[in-house]
Coordinates of C-alpha atoms and ligand atoms in Angstrom, one line a residue:
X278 CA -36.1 -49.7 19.0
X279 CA -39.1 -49.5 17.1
X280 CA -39.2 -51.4 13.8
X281 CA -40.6 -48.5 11.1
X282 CA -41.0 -49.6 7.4
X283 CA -42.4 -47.5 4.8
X284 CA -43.6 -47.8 1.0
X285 CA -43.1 -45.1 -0.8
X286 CA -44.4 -45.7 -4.2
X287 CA -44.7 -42.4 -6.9
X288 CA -47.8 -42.7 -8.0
X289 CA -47.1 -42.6 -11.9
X290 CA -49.3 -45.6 -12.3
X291 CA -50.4 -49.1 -11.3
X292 CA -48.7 -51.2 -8.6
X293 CA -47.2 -53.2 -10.5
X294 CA -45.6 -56.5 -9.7
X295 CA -41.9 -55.3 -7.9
X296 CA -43.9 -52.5 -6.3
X297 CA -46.2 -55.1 -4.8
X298 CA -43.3 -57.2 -3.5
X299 CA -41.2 -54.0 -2.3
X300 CA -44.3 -53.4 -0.4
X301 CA -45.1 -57.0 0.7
X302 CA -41.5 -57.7 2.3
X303 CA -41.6 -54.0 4.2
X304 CA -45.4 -55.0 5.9
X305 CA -43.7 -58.6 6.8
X306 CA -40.6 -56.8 8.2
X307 CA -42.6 -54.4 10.0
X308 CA -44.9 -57.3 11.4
X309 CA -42.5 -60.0 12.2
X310 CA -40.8 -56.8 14.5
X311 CA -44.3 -55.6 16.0
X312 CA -43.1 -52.6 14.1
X313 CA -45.0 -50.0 12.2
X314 CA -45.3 -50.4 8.2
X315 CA -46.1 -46.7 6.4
X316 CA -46.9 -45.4 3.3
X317 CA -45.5 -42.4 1.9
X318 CA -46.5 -41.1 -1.6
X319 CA -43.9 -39.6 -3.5
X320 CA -45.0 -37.0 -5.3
X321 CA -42.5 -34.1 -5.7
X322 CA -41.6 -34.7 -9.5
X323 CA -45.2 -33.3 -10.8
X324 CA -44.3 -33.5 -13.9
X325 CA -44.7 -37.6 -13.5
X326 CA -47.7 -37.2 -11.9
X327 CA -50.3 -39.6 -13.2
X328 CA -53.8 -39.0 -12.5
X329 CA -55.8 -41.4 -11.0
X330 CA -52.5 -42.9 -9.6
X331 CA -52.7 -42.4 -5.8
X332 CA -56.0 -44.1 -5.6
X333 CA -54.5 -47.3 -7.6
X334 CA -52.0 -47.3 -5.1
X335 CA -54.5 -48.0 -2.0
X336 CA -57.1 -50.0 -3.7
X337 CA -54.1 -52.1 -5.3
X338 CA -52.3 -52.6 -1.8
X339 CA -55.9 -52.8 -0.1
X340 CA -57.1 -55.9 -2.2
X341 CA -53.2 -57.1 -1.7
X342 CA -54.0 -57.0 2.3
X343 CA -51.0 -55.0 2.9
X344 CA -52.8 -52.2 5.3
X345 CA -50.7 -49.7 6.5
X346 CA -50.6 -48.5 9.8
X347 CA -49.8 -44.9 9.1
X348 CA -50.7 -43.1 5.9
X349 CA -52.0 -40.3 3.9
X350 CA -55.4 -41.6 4.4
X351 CA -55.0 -42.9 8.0
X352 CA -52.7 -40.6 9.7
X353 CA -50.4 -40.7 11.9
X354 CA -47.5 -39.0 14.0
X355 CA -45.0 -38.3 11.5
X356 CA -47.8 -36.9 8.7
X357 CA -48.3 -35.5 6.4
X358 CA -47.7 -38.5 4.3
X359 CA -47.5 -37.1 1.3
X360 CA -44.6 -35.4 -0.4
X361 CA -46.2 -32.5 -2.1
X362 CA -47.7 -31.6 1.3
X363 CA -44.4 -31.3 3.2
X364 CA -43.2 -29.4 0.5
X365 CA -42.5 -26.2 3.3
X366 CA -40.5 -28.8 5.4
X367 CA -37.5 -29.8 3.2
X368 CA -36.0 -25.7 2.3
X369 CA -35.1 -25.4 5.9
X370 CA -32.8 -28.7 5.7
X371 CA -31.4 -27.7 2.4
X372 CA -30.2 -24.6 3.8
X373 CA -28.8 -26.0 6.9
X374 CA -26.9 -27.9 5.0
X375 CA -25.7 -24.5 2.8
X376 CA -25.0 -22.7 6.0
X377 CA -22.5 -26.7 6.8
X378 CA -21.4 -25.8 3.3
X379 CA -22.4 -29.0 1.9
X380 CA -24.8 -27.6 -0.4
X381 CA -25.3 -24.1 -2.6
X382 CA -27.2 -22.5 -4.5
X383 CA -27.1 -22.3 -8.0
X384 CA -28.4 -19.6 -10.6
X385 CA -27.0 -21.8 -14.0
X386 CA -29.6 -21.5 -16.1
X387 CA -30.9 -24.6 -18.4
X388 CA -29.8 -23.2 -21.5
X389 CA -25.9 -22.5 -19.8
X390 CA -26.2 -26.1 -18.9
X391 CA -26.6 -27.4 -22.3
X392 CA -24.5 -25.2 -23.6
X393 CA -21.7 -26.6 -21.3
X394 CA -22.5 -30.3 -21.8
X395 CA -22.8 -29.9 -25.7
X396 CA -18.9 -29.1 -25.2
X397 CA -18.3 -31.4 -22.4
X398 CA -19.7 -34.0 -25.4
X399 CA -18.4 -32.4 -28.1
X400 CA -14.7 -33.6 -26.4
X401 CA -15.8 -37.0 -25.7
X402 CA -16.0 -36.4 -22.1
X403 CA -19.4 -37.2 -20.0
X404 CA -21.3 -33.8 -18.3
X405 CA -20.9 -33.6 -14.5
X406 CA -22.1 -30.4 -12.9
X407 CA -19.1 -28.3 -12.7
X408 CA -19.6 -26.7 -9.2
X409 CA -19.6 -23.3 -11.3
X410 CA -21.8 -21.2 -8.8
X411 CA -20.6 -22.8 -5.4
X412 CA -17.6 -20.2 -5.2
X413 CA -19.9 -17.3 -5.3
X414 CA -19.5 -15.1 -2.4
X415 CA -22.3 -15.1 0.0
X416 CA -23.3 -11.3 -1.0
X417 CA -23.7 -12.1 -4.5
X418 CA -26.3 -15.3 -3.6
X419 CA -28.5 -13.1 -1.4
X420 CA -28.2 -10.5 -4.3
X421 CA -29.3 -12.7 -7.1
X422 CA -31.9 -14.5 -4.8
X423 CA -33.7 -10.7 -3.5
X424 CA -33.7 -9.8 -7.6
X425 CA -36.2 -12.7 -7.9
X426 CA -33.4 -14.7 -10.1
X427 CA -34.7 -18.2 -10.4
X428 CA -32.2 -21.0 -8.2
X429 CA -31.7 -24.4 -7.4
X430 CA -30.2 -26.3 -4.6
X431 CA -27.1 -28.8 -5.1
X432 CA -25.3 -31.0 -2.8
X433 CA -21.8 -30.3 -2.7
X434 CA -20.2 -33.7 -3.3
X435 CA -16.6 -33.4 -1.8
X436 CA -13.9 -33.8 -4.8
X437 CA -12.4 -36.5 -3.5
X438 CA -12.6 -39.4 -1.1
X439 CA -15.1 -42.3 -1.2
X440 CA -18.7 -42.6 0.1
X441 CA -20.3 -45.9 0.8
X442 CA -23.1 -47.5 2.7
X443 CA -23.4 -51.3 4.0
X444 CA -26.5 -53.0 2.3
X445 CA -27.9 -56.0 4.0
X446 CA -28.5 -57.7 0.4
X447 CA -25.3 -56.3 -1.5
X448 CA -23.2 -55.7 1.5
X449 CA -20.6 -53.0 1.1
X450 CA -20.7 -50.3 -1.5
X451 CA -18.5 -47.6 -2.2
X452 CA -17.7 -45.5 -4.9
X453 CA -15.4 -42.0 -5.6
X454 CA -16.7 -39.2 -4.7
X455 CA -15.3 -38.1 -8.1
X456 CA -17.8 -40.0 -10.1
X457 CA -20.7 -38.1 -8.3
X458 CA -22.9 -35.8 -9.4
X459 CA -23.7 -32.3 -7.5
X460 CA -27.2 -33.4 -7.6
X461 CA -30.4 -30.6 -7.3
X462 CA -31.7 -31.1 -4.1
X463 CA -34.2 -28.5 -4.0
X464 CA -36.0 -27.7 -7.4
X465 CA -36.4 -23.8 -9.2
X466 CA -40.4 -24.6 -8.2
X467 CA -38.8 -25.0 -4.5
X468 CA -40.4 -28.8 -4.4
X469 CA -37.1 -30.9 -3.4
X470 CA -35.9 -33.6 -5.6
X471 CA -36.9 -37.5 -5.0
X472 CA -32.9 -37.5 -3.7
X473 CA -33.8 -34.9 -1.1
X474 CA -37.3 -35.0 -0.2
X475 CA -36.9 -39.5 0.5
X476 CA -33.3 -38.4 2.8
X477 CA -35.2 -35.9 4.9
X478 CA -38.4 -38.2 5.2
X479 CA -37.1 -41.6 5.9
X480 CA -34.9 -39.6 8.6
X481 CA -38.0 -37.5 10.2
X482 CA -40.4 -39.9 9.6
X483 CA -37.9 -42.2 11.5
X484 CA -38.0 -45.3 9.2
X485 CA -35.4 -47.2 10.6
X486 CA -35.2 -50.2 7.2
X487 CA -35.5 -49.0 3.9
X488 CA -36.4 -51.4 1.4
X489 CA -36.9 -50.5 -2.1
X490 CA -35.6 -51.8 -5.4
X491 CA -32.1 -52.3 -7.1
X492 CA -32.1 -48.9 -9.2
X493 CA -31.4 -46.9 -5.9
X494 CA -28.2 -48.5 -4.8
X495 CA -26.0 -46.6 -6.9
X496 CA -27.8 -43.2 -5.3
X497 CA -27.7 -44.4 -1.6
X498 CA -24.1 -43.2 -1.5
X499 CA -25.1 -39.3 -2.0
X500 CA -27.6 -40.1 0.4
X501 CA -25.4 -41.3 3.3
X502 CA -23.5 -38.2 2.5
X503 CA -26.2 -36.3 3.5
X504 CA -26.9 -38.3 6.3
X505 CA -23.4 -37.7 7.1
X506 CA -23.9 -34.1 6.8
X507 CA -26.8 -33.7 9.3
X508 CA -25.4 -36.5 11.9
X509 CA -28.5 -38.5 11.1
X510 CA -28.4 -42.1 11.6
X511 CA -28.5 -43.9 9.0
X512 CA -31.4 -46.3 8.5
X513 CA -30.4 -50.2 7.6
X514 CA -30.2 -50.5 4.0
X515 CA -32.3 -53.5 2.0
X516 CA -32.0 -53.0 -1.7
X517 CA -34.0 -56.1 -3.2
X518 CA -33.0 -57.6 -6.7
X519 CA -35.3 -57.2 -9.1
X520 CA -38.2 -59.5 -10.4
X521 CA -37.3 -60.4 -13.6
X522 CA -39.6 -61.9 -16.7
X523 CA -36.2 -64.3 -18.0
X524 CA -32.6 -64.6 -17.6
X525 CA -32.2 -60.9 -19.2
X526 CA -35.6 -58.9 -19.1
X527 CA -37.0 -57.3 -16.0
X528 CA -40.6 -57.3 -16.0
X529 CA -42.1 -54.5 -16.6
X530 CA -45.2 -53.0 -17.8
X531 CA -43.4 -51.1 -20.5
X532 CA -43.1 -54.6 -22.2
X533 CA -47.2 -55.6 -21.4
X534 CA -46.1 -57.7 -18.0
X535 CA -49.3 -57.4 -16.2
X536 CA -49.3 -55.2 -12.5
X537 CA -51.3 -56.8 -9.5
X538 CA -54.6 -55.2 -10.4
X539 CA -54.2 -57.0 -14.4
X540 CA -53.6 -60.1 -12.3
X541 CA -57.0 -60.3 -10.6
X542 CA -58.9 -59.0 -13.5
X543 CA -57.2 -62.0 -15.7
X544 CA -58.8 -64.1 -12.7
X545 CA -56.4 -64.7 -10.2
X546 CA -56.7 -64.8 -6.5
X547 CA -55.2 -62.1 -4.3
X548 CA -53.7 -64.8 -1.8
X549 CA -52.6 -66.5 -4.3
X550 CA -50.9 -64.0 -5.7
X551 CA -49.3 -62.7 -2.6
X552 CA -48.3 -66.3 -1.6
X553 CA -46.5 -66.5 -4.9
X554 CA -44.8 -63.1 -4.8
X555 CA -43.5 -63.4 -1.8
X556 CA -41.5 -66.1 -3.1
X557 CA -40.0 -64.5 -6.2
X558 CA -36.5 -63.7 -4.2
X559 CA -37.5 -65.0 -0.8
X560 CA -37.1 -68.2 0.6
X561 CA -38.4 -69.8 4.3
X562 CA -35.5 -72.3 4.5
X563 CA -37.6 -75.0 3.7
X564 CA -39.7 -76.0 0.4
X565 CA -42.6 -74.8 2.3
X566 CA -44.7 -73.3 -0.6
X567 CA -47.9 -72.0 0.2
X568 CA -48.3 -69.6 3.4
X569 CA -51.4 -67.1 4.5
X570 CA -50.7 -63.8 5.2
X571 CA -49.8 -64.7 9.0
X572 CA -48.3 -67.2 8.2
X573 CA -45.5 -65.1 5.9
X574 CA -45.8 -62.6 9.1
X575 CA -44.6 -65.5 11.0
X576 CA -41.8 -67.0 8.8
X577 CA -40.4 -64.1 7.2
X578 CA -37.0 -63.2 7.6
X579 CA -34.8 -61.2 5.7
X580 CA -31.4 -63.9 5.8
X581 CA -34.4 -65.5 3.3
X582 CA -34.1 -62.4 0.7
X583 CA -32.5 -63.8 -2.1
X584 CA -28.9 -62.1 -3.5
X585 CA -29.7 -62.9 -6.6
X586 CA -32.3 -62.0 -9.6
X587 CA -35.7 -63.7 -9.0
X588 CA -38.2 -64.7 -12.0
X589 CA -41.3 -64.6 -12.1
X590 CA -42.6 -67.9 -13.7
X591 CA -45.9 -67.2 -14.5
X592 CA -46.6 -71.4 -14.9
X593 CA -46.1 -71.5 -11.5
X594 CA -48.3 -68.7 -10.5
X595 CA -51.3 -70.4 -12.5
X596 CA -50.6 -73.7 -10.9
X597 CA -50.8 -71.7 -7.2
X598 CA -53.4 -69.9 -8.3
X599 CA -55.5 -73.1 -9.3
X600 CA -54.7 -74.4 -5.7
X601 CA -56.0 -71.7 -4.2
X602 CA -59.2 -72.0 -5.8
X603 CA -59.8 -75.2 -5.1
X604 CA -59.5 -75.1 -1.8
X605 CA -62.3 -72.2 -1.5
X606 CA -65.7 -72.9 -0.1
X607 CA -68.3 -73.7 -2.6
X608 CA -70.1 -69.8 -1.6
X609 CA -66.9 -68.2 -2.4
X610 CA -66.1 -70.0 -5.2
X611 CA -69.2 -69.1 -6.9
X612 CA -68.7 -65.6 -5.7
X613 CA -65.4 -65.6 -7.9
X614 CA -67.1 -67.5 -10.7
X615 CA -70.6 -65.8 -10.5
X616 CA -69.8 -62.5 -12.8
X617 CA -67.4 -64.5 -15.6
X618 CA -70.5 -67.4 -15.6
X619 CA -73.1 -64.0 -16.3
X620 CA -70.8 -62.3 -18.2
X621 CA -70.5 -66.2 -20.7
X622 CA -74.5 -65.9 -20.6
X623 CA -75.4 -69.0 -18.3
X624 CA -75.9 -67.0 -14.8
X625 CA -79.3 -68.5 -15.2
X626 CA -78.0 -72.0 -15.0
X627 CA -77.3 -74.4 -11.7
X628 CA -74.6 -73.1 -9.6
X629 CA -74.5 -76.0 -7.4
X630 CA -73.1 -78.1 -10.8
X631 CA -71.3 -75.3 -11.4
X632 CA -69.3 -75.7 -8.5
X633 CA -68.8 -79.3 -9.1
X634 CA -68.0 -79.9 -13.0
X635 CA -65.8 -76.1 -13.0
X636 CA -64.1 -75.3 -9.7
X637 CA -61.1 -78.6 -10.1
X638 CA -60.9 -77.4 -13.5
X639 CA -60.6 -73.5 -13.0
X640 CA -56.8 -72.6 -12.7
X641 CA -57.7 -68.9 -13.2
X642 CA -61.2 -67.3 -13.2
X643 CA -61.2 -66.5 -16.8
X644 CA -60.7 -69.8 -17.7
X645 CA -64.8 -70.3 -16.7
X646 CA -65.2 -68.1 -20.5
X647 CA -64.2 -70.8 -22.2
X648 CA -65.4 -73.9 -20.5
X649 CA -68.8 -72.8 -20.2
X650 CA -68.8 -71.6 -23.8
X651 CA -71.0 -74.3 -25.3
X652 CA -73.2 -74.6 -22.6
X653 CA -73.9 -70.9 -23.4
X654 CA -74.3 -71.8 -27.5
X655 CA -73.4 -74.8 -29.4
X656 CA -71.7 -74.8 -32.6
X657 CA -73.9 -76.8 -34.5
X658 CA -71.7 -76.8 -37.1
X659 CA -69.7 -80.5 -35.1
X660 CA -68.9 -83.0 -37.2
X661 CA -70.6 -86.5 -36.8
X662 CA -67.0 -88.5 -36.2
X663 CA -67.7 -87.1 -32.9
X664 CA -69.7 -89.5 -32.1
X665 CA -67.4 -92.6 -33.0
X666 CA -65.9 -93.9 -29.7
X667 CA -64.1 -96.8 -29.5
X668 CA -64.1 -97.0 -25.5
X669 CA -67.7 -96.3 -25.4
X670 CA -68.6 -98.8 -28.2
X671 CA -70.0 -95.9 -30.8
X672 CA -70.7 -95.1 -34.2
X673 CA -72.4 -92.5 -36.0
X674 CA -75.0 -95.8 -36.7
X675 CA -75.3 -96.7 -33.0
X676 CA -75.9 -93.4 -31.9
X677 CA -78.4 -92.7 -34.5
X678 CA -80.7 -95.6 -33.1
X679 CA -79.8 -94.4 -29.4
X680 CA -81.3 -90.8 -30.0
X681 CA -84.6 -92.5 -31.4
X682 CA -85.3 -94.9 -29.0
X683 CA -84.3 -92.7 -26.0
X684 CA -85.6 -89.1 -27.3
X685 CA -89.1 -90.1 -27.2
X686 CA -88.5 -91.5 -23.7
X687 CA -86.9 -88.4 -22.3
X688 CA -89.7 -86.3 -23.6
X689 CA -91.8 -87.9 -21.0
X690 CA -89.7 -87.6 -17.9
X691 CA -92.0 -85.7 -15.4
X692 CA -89.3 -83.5 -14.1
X693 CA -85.7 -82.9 -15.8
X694 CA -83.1 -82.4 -12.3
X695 CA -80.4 -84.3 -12.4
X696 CA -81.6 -87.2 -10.2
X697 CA -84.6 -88.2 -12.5
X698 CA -82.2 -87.9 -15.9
X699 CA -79.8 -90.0 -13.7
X700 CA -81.9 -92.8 -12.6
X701 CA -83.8 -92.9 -16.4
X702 CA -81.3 -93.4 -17.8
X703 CA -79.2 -96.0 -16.1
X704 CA -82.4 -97.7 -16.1
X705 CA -82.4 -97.6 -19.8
X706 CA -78.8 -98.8 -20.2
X707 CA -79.4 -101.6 -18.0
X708 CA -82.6 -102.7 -19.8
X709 CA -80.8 -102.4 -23.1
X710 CA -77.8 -104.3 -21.5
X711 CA -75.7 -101.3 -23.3
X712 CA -72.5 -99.9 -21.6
X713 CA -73.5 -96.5 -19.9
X714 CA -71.1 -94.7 -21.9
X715 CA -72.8 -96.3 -25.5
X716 CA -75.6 -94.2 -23.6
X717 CA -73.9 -91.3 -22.2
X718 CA -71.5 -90.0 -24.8
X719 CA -73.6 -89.5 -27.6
X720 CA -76.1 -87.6 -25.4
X721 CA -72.8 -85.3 -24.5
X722 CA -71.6 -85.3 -28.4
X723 CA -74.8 -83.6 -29.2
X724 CA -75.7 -81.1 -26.1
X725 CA -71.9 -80.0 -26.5
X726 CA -71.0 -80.2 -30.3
X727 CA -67.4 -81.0 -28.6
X728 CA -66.1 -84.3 -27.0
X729 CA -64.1 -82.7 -24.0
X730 CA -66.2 -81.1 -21.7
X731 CA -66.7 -79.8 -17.7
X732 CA -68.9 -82.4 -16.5
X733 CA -70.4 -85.5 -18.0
X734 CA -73.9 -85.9 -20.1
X735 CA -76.4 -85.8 -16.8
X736 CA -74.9 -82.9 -15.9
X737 CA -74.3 -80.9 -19.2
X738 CA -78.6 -81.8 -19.4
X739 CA -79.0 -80.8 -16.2
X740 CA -78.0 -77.0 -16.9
X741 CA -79.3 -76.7 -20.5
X742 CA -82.9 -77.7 -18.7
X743 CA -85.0 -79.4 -20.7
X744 CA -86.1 -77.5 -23.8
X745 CA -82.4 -76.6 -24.7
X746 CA -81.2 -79.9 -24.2
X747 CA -83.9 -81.6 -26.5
X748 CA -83.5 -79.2 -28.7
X749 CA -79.9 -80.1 -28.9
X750 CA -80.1 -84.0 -28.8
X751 CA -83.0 -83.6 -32.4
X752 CA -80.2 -81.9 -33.8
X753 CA -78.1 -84.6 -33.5
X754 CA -80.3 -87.3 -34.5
X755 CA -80.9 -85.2 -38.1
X756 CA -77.5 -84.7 -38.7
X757 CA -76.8 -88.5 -37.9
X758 CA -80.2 -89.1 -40.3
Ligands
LIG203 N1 -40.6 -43.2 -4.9 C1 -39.7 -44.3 -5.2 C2 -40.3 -45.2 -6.3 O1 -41.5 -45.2 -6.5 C3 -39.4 -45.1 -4.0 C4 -38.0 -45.2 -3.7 C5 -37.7 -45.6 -2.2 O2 -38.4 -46.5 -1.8 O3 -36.9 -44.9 -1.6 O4 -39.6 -45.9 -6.9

């Protein structure tokens, strides 16, 4: 047997984060089997329908990595991919299963319906179709459908009796037939139902695992009852707990939680992120943490899915995400860095430095905004305590007499790269028989206005260049004056 997987997202949005891992365990299924990972777009429920949706779905899952090997956009066998465009395909099942009598048609109208559950609610009880129009004879059906009487489709859930399904995560579920709907399988606008249309394709398009999310276990029994109904197999059912922000609160966009596509633009990495979520509710065995693609190809396994809520600790995923960066080439690094150091206004500046003072420091891209802030403009505004440091043997007096003796000198240097500002002045220091730092950290006071910084006084220099950086140091001196 072939191992078939399939996402099959609705596109009524972004991929957001338990979409991404849905989709990220099904690839590593299909892969770890030499099996075939799909995706299907769901799109049967118009009225959901988000523009713009579909194509977040491929560039989200195509930055992710996760390529599928049959699609709407690649093909396939099984095609089309795409709900809407097998809408022809499902009305022949649902009447198959009329003519098994395990489905009928339905004229109740919406406002008969409301009418009946405003009663039903009126005595406390809850509204379950009431199989009204399943008795009528077969005469009156093809009379009220040839009179161009609008009609649905329902499942005819047996009375009585229990249906059930063994899930790999949850193991063995069954409920009453009695607490289940007689669901609409195919819609008045003759596009089937989710319920249907996901039955039909996971059979046809012969998926063999279905993995999806939590919120479908308590509809997989009506669907095995279909199965049932054709003499289908049944595909092996993975319902994964849900990624949840706390103890309580799933996360969810609803409450601002950011999708996969927020996550890069706030500046992390795509491995990183993938390495991460494939460890909210899956575990190697081992405390093996950080894993390639292949190499989650390689150890995945689905005795590792977790039985149990997963959060999502976002800590953790900035802590990941910082190792990831460091461990980037210095060309890809900058690639990252490049349009956050433009967008800060020093994409003019060394990149080389760059690379050195910012990358250990950067746990997510964005954080480059911030660090490079000053280099970008000082607040001249600093106050002079600054420049008291005990370690470094300073005052606002000392440092005064620093910045005249050494301004003059620096004036003079015949180039300003780091190697000549570094050999001046640890020449200076020495002649003076001052500690470096006596040197050094009033020179980084005053180009930074701040006394944490990326990088050290050469280097700061360095990147200002020389007018900005003299500029900065007279500043100091008159407000020490
Ligand atoms: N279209 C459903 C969703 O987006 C997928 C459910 C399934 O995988 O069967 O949640």
């Amino acid at each position: 047997m072939i191992v078939r997987t399939r996402f099959a997202p609705s596109p009524t949005g972004y991929l957001h984060i338990g979409g991404l891992r849905t989709a990220l365990y099904a690839y590593l299924f299909a892969k770890k089997n030499n099996g075939v990972f799909m995706l299907r777009i769901e799109d049967t429920d118009q009225a959901r329908f988000v523009e713009g949706a579909v194509d977040k779905i491929y560039s989200g899952l195509h930055l992710a990595g996760l390529n599928w090997d049959e699609g709407p956009d690649v093909g396939g066998e099984y095609g089309p991919y795409i709900q809407s465009e097998r809408k022809e395909m499902y009305l022949p099942y649902a009447k198959e299963l009329v003519e098994k009598g395990k489905a009928y048609y339905c004229f109740c109208t919406k406002e008969e319906l409301d009418a009946r559950r405003a009663e039903a609610e009126a005595k406390g009880e809850s509204f379950k179709y009431d199989k009204h129009c399943l008795h009528l004879s077969k005469e009156e059906v093809e009379r009220r459908i040839a009179a161009g009487e609008p009609y649905v489709i329902r499942q005819n859930i047996p009375e009585s009796g229990e249906a059930g399904f063994d899930d790999v995560i949850y193991g063995r579920i069954d409920v009453d037939c009695s607490e289940l709907d007689d669901g609409v399988l195919i819609k008045a606008d003759g596009m089937p139902t989710y319920n249907f249309a996901n039955v039909i394709d996971d059979h046809t398009m012969g998926i063999t695992h279905v993995m999806r999310g939590n919120e479908y276990l308590s509809s997989t029994p009506k669907y095995n009852l279909l199965y049932e109904a054709f003499g289908w197999e049944k595909p092996v059912y993975i319902h994964l707990t849900p990624v949840m922000k706390d103890a309580t609160r799933k996360l969810s966009k609803r409450y601002g939680d950011p999708g996969f596509e927020d996550l890069l633009a706030q500046g992390y990495l795509a491995e990183a992120i993938i390495n991460y979520v494939a460890l909210v509710g899956w575990s190697p065995g081992n405390d093996r943490e950080f894993f390639t693609m292949d190499e989650l190809i390689e150890a995945f396994d689905i005795d590792g899915l977790s039985k149990s809520p997963a959060i999502f600790d976002a800590t953790k995923l900035r802590w990941m995400n910082a190792e990831y960066i460091r461990k980037l080439t210095p060309e890809q690094y900058i690639d990252h860095a490049r349009p956050y150091l433009e967008a800060a206004g020093v994409g003019h500046m060394d990149m080389d430095i760059f690379v050195r003072i910012l990358q250990p420091r950067t746990e997510v891209f964005t954080d480059i905004t911030e660090m490079v802030g000053f280099l970008a403009k000082l607040d001249e505004d600093y106050q002079i305590d600054l420049f008291t440091n005990k370690k470094s043997k300073t005052n606002p007096e000392v440092c005064k007499s620093v910045f005249s003796e050494v301004i003059p000198l620096l004036k003079q240097l015949p180039d300003w790269t780091e190697t000549t500002l570094h050999d001046f002045l640890m020449n200076f220091a020495a002649e003076k028989g001052m500690k470096n730092g006596t040197l050094l950290w009033p020179i980084r006071i005053a180009m930074s206005g701040q006394t944490v910084t990326p990088g050290g006084a050469i280097e700061i220099a360095a990147l200002l260049g020389r007018d900005e950086a003299l500029r900065r140091l007279e500043l100091g001196l008159r407000k020490l004056s």
